[in-house]
Structures are given as structure tokens and as C-alpha cells.
N, CA, C and O atoms as a printed pandas DataFrame, in Angstrom:
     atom_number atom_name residue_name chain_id  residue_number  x_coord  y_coord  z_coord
0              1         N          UNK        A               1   27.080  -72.903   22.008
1              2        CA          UNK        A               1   28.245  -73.759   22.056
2              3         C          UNK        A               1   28.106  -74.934   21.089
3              4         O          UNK        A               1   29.102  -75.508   20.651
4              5         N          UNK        A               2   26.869  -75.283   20.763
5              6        CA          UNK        A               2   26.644  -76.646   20.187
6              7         C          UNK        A               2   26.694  -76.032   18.485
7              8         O          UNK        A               2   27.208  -76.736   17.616
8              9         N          UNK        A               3   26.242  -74.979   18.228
9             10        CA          UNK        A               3   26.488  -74.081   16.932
10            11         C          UNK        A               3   27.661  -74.508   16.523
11            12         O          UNK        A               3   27.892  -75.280   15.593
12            13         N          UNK        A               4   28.956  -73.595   17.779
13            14        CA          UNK        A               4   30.404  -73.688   17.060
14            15         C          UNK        A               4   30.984  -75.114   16.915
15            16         O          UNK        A               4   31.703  -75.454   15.976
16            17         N          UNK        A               5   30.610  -75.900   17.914
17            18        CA          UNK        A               5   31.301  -77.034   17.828
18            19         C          UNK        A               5   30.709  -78.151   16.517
19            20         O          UNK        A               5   31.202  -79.212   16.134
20            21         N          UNK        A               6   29.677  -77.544   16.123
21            22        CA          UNK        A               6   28.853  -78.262   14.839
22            23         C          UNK        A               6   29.843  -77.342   13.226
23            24         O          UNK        A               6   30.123  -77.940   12.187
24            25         N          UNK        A               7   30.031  -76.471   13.390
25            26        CA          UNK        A               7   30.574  -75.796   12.413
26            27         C          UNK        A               7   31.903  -76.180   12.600
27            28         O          UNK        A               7   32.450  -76.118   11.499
28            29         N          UNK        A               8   32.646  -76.527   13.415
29            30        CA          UNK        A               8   34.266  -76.865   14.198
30            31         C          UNK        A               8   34.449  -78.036   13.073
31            32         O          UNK        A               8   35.210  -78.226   12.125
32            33         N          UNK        A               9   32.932  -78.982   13.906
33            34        CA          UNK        A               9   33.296  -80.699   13.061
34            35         C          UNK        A               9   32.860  -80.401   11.273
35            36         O          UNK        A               9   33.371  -81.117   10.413
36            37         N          UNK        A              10   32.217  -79.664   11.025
37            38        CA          UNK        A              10   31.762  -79.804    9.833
38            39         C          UNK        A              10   33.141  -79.600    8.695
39            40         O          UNK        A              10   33.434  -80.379    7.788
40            41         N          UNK        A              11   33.915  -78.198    9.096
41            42        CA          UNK        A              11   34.989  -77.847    8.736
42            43         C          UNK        A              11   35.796  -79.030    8.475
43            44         O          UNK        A              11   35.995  -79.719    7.474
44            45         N          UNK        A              12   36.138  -79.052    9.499
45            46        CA          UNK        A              12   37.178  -80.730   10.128
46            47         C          UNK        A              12   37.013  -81.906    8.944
47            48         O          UNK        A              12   37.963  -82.387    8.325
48            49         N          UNK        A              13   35.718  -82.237    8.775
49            50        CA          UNK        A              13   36.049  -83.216    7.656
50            51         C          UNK        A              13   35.699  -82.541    6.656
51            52         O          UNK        A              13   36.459  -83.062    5.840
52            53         N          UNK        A              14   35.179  -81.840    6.119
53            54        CA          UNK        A              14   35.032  -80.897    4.474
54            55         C          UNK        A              14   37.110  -80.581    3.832
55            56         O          UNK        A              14   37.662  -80.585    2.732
56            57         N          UNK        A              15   37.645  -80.327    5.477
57            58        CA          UNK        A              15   38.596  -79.471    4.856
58            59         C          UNK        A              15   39.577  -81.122    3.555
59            60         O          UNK        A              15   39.817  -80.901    2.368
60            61         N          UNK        A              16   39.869  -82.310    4.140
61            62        CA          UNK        A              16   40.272  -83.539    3.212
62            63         C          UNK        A              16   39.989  -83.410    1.957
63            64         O          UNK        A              16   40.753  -83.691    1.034
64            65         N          UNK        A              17   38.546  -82.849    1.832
65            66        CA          UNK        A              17   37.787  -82.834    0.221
66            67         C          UNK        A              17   37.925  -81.618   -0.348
67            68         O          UNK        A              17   37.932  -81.600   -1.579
68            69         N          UNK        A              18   38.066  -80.338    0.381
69            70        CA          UNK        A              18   38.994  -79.526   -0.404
70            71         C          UNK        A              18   40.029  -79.565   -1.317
71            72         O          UNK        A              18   40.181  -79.325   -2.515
72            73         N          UNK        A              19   41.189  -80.219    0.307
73            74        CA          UNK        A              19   42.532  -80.468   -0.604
74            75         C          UNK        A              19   43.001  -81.528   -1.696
75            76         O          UNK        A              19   44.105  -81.649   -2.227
76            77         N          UNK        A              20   41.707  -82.335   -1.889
77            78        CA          UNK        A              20   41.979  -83.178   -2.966
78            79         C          UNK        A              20   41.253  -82.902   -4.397
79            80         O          UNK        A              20   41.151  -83.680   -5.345
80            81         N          UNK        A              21   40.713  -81.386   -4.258
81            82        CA          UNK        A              21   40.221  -80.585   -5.594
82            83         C          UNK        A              21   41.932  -79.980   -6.579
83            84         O          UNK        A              21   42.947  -79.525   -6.052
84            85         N          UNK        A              22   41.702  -80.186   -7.889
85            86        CA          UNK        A              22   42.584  -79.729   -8.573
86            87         C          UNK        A              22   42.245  -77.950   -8.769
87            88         O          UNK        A              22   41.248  -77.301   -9.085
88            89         N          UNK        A              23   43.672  -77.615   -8.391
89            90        CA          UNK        A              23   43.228  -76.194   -8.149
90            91         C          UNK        A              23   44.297  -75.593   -9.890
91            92         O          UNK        A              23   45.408  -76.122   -9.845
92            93         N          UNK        A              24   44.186  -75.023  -10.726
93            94        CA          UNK        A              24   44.734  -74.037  -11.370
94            95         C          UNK        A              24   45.118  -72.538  -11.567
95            96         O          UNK        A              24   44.124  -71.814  -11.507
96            97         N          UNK        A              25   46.186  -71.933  -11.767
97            98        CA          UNK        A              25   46.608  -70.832  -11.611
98            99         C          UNK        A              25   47.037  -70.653  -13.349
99           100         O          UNK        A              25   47.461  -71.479  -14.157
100          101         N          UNK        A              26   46.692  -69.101  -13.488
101          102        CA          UNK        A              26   46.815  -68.275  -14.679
102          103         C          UNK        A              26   46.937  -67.093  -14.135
103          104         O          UNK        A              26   46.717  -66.724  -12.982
104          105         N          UNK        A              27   47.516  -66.205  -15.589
105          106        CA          UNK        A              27   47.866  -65.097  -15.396
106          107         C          UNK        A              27   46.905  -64.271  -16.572
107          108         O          UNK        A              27   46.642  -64.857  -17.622
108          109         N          UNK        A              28   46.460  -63.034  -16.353
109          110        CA          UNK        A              28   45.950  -62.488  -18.014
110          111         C          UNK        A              28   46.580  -61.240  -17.666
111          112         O          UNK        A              28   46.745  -60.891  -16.497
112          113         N          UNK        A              29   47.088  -60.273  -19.102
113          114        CA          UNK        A              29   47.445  -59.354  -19.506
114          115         C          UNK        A              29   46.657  -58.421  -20.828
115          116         O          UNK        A              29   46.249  -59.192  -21.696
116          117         N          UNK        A              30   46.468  -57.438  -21.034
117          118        CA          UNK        A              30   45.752  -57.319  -21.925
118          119         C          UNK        A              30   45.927  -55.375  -22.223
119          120         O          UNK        A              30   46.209  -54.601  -21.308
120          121         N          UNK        A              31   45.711  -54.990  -23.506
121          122        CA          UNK        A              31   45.360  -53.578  -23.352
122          123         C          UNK        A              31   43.819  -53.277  -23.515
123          124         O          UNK        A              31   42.870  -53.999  -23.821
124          125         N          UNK        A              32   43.938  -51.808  -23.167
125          126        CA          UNK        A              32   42.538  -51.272  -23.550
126          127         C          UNK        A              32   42.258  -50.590  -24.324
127          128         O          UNK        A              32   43.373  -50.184  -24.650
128          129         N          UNK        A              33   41.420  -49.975  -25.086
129          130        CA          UNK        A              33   41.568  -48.739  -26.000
130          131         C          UNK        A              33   39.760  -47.797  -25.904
131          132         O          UNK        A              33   38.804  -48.566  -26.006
132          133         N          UNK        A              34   39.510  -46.690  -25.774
133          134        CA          UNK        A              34   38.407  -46.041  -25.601
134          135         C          UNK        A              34   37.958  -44.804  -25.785
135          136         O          UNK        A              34   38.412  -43.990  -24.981
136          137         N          UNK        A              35   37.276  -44.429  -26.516
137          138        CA          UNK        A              35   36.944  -43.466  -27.190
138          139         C          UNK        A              35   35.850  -43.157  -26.625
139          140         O          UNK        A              35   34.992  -43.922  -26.184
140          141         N          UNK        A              36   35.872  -41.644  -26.633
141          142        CA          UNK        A              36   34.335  -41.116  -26.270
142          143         C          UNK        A              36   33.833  -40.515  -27.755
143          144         O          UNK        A              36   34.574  -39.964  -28.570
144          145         N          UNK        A              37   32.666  -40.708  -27.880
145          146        CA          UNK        A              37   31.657  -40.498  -29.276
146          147         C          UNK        A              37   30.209  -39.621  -28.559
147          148         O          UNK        A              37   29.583  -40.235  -27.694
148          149         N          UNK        A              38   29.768  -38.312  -28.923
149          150        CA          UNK        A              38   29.012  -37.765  -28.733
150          151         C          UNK        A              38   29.033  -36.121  -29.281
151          152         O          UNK        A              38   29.854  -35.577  -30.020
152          153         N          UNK        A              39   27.831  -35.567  -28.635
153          154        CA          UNK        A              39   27.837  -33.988  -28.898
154          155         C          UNK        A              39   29.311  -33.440  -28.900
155          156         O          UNK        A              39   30.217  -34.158  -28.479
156          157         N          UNK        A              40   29.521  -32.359  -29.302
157          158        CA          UNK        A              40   30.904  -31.554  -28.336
158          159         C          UNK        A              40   29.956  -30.227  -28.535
159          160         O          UNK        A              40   29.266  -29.875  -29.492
160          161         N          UNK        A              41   30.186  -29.655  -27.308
161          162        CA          UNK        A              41   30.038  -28.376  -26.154
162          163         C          UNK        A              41   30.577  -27.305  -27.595
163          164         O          UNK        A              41   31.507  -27.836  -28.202
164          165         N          UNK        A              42   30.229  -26.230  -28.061
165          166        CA          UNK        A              42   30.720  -25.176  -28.647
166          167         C          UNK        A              42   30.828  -23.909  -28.419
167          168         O          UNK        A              42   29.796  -23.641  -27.804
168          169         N          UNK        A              43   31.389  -23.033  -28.522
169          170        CA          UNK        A              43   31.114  -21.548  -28.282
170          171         C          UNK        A              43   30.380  -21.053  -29.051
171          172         O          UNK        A              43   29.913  -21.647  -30.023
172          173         N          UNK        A              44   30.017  -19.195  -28.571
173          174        CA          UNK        A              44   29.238  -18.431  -29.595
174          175         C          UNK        A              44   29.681  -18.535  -31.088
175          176         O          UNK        A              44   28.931  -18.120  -31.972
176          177         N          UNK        A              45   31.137  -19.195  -31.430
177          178        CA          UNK        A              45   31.801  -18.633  -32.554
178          179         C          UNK        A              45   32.008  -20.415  -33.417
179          180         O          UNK        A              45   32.595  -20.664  -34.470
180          181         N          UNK        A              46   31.385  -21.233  -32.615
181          182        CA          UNK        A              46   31.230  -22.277  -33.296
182          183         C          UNK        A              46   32.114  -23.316  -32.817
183          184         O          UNK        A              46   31.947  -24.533  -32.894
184          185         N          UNK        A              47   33.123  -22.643  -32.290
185          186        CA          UNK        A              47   34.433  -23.684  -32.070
186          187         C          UNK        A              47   35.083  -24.400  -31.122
187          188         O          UNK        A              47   35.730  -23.695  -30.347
188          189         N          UNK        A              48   35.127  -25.566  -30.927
189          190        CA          UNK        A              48   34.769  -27.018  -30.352
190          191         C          UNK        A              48   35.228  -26.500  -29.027
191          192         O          UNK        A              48   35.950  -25.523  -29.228
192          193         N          UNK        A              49   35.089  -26.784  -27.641
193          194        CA          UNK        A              49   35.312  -26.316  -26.299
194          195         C          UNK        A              49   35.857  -27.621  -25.722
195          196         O          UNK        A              49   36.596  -27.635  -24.738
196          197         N          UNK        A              50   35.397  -28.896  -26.481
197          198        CA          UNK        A              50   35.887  -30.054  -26.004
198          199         C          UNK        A              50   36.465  -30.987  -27.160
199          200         O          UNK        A              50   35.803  -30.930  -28.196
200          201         N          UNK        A              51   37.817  -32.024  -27.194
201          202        CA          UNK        A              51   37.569  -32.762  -28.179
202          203         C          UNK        A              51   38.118  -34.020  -27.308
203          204         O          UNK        A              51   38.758  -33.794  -26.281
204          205         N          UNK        A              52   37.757  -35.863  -27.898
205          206        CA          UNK        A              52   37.619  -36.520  -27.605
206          207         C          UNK        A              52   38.984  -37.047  -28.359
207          208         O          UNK        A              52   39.247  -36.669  -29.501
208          209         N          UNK        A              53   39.909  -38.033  -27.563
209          210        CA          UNK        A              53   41.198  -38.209  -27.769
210          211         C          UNK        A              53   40.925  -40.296  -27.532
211          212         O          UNK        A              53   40.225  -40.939  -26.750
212          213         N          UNK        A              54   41.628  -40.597  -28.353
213          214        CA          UNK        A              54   42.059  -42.338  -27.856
214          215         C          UNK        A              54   42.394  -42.302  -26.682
215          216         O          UNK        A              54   43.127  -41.381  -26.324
216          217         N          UNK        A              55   42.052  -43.080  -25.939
217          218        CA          UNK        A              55   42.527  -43.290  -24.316
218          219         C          UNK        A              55   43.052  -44.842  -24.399
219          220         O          UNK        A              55   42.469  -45.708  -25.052
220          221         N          UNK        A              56   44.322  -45.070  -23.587
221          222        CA          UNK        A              56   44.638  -46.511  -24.070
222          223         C          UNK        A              56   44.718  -46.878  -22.289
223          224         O          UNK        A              56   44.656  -46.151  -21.297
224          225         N          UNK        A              57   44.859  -48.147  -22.449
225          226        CA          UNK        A              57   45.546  -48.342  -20.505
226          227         C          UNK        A              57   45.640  -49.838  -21.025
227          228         O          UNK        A              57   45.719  -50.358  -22.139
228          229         N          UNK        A              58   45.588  -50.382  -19.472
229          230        CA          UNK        A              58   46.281  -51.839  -19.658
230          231         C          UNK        A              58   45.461  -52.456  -18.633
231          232         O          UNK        A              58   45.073  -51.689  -17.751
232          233         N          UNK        A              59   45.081  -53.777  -18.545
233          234        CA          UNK        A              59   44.589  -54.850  -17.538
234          235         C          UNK        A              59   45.842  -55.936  -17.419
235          236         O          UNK        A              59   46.465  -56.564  -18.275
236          237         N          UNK        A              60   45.926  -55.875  -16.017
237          238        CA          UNK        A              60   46.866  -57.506  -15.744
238          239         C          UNK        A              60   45.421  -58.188  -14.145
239          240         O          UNK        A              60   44.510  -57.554  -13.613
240          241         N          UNK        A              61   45.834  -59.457  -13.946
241          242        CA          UNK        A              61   45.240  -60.147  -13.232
242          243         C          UNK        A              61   45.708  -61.412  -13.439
243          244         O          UNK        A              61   46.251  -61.797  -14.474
244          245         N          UNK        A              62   45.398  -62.372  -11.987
245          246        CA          UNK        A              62   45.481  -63.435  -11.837
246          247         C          UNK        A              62   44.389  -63.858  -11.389
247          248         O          UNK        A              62   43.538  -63.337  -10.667
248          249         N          UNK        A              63   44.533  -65.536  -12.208
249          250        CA          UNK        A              63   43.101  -66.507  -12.089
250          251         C          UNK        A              63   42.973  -67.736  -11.890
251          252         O          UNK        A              63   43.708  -68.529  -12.479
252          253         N          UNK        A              64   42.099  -68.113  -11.095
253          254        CA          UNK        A              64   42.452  -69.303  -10.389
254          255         C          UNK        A              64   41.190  -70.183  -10.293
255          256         O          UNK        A              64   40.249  -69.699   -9.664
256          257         N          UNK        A              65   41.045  -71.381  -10.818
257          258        CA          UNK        A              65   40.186  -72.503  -11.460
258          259         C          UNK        A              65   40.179  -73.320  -10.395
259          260         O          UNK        A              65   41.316  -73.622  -10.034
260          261         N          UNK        A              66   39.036  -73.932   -9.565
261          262        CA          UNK        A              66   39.196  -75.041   -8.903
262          263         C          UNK        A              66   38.442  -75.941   -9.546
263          264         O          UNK        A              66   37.403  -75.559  -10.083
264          265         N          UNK        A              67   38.905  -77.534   -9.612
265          266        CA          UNK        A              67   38.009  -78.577  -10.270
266          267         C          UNK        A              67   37.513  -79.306   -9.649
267          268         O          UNK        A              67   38.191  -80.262   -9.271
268          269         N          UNK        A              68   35.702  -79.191   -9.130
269          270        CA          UNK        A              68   35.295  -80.125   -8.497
270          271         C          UNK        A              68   35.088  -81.494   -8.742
271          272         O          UNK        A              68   35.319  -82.351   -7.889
272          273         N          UNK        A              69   34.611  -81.768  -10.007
273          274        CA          UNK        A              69   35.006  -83.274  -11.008
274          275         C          UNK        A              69   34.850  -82.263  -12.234
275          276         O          UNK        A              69   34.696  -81.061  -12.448
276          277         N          UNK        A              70   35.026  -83.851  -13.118
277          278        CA          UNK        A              70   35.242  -83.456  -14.202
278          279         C          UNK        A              70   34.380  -82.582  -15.568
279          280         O          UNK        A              70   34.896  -82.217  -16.624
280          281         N          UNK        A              71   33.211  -82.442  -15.218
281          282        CA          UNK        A              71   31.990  -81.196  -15.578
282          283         C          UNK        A              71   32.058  -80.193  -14.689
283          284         O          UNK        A              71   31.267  -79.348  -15.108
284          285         N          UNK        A              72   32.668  -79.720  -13.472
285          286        CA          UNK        A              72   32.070  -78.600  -12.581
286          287         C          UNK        A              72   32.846  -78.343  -12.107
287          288         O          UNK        A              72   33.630  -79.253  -11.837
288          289         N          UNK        A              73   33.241  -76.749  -11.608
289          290        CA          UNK        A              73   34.424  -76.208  -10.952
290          291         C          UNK        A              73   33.906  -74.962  -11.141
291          292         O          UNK        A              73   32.948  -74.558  -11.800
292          293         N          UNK        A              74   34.806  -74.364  -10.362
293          294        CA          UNK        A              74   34.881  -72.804  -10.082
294          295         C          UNK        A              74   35.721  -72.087  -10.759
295          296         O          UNK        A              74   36.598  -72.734  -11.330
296          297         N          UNK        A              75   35.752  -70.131  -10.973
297          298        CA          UNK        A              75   36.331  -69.567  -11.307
298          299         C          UNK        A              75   36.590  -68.281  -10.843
299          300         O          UNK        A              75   35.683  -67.462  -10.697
300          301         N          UNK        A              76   37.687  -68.055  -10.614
301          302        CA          UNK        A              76   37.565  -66.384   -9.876
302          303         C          UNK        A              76   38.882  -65.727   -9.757
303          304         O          UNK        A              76   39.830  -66.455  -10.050
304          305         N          UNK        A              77   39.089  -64.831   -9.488
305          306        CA          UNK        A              77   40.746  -64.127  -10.016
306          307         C          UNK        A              77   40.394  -62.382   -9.604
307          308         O          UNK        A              77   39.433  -61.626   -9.464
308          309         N          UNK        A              78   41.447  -62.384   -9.554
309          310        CA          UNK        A              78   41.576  -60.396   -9.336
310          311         C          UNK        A              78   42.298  -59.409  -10.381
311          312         O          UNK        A              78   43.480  -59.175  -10.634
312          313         N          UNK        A              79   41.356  -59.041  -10.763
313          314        CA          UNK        A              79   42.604  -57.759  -11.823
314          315         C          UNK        A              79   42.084  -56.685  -11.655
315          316         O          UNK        A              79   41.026  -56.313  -11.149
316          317         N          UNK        A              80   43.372  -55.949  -12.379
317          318        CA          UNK        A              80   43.310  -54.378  -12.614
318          319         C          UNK        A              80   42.835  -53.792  -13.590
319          320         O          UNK        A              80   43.224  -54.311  -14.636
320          321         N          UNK        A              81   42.052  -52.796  -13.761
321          322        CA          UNK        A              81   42.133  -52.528  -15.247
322          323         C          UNK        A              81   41.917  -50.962  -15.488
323          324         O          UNK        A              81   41.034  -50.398  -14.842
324          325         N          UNK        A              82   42.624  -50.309  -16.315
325          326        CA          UNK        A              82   43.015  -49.017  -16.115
326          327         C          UNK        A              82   41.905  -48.558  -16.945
327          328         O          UNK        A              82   42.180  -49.123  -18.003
328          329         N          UNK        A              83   40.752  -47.854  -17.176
329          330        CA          UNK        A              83   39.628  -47.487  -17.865
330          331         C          UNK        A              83   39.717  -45.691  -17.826
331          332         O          UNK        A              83   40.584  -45.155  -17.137
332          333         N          UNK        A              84   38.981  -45.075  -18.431
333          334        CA          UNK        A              84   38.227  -43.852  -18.423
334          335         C          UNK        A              84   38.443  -43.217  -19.441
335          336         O          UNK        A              84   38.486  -44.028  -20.366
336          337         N          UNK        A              85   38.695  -41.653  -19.995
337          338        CA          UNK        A              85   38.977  -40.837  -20.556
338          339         C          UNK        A              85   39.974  -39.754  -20.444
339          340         O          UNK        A              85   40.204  -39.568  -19.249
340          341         N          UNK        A              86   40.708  -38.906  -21.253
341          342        CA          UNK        A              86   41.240  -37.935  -20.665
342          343         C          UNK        A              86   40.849  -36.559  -21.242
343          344         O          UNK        A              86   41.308  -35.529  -20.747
């Protein structure tokens, strides 16, 4: 009981100094482009079984900066990003 109610008060006054951090919001967008480079697989007769094509896709995400003073802050955000081969 003395745990939660120590974590209760700690919260309680931390949360003031949170909300007086400057928080920032961004957006990123971006493409991709990817190539595979290696062996290719052949038959008895020489002729290619695999070939390697441009693969394109796209990344979007949002990002979000908190400023603890003016040297130090945080950074962190979520995106997508479409990767692989076809």
C-alpha cells in the first residue's frame, strides 16, 4: 500500500513539470527505392530463372520532440515504411 501511494504522490507532482515541457509535432513523407544485386539461379541451358526488378514503396510517419531545456529533449514518432522485393 505504501508502494502505490508513493508512486500516486510521485506522479502527482512530476505530472506540473511535464506539462510545462515544449512538446513539437512533425510529419515525414518520403519514397523508397531497392534493388536486389547478386548471383541469379540458371538452368541447364544457361538462362536466367530469376531476374531482379526496381522495387519502389513509400514511408509516411509522425514525430514528436519534447524539450526538456534548452540542450536536451527527446525524440520519437511512428512510421510506415513499405520495404522488400518483388
Amino acid at each position: 500500500m505504501k508502494r502505490i501511494a508513493l508512486i500516486c504522490l510521485t506522479l502527482a507532482m512530476a505530472l506540473p513539470l511535464l506539462h510545462a515541457q515544449e512538446v513539437h509535432y512533425g510529419f515525414r513523407a518520403g519514397l523508397n527505392f531497392s534493388q536486389l544485386d547478386g548471383p541469379v539461379e540458371t538452368d541447364s541451358d544457361g538462362n536466367a530463372l530469376e531476374h531482379w526488378d526496381l522495387s519502389s514503396g513509400f514511408n509516411v510517419g509522425a514525430l514528436f520532440t519534447f524539450r526538456f531545456v534548452d540542450r536536451f529533449g527527446a525524440r520519437t514518432g511512428l512510421s510506415f515504411e513499405q520495404k522488400g522485393s518483388r
